[in-house]
Short mmCIF file of C-alpha atoms in Angstrom, two decimals:
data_model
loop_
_atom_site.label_atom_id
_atom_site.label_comp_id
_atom_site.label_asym_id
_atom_site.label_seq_id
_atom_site.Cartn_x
_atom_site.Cartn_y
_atom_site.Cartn_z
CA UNK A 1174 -19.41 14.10 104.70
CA UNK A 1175 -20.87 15.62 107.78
CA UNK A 1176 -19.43 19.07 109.09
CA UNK A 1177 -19.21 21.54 111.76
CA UNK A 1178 -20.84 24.88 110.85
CA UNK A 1179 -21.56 27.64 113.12
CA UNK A 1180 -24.13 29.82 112.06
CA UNK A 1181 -23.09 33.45 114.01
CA UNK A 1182 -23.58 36.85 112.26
CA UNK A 1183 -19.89 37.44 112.27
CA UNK A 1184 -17.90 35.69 109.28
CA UNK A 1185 -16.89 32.22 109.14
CA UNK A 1186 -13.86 31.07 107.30
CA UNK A 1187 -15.17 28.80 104.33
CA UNK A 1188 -18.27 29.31 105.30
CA UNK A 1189 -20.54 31.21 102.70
CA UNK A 1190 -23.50 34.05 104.03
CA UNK A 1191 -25.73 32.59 101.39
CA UNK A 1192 -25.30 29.16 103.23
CA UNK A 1193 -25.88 30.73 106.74
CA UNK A 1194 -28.69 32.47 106.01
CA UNK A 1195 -30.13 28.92 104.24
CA UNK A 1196 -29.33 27.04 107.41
CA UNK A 1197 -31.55 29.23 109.38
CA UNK A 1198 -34.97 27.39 110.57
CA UNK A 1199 -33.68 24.25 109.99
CA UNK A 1200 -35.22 21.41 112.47
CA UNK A 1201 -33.01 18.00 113.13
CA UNK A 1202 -33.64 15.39 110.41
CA UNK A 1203 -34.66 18.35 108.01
CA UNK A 1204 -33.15 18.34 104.13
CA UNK A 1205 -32.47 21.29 101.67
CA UNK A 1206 -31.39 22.17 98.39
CA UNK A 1207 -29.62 25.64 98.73
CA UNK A 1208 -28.08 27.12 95.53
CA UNK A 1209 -25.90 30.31 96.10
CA UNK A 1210 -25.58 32.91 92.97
CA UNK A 1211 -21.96 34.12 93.06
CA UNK A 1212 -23.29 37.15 94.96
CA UNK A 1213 -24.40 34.84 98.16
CA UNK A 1214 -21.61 32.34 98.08
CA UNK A 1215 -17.79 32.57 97.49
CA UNK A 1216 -18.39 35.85 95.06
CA UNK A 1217 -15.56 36.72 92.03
CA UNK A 1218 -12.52 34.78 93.61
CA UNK A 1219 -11.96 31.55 92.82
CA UNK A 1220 -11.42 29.19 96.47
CA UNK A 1221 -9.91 26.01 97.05
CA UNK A 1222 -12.26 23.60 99.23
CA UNK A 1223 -11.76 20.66 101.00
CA UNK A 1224 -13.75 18.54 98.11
CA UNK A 1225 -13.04 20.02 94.96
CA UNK A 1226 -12.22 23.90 94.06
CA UNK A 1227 -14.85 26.52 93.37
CA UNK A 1228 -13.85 28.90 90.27
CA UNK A 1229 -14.84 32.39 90.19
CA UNK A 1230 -18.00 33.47 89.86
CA UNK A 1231 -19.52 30.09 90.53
CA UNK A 1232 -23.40 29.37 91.96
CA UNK A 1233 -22.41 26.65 94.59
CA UNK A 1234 -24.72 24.17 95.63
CA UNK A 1235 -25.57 22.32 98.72
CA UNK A 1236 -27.48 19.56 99.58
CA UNK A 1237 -28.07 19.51 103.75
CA UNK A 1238 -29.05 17.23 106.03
CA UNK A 1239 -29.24 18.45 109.42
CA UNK A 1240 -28.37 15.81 111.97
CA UNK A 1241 -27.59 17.55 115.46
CA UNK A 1242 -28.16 21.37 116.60
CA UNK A 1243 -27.29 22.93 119.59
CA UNK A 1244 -26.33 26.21 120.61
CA UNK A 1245 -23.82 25.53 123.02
CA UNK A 1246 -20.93 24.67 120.85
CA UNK A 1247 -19.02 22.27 118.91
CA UNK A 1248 -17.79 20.15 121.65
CA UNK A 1249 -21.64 19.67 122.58
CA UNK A 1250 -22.57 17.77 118.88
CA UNK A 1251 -19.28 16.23 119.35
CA UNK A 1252 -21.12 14.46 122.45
CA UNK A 1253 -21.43 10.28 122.21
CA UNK A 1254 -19.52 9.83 119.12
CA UNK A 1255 -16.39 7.88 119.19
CA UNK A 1256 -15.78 8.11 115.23
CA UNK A 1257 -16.87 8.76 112.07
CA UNK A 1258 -17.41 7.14 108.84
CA UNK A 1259 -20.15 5.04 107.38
#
């Protein structure tokens, strides 16, 4: 499911630093692989996610495809789509 994530250096709810920091350098159309140890993604608490729950001490892993970029804001990649879905 495609998402919304801004990468800034202050923290972002849900949002793990691990992820951030493997978002950086990422070109439109790029893919990655990024696996967080517990230390670089949600830690010692277990969290509750959108698509299943993430127990304690978990590595988390991500598999990204970046479609837009911009630096001027959500409502920017929100730009020409009337919906989502496949």
């Amino acid at each position: 499911q495609p998402r919304i994530i801004l990468v800034r250096p202050d923290p972002t709810p849900g949002v793990p630093e691990g992820l951030k920091q493997g978002l950086l350098g990422m070109r439109v159309g790029g893919k990655r692989r990024i696996s967080l140890p517990p230390a670089l993604g949600f830690g010692g608490q277990p969290v509750q996610a959108p698509f299943g729950d993430v127990p304690s001490g978990a590595t988390v892993e991500y598999e990204v495809l970046l479609l837009r970029q911009t630096s001027l804001g959500p409502d920017e990649l929100m730009k020409g789509i009337t919906r989502c879905g496949r």
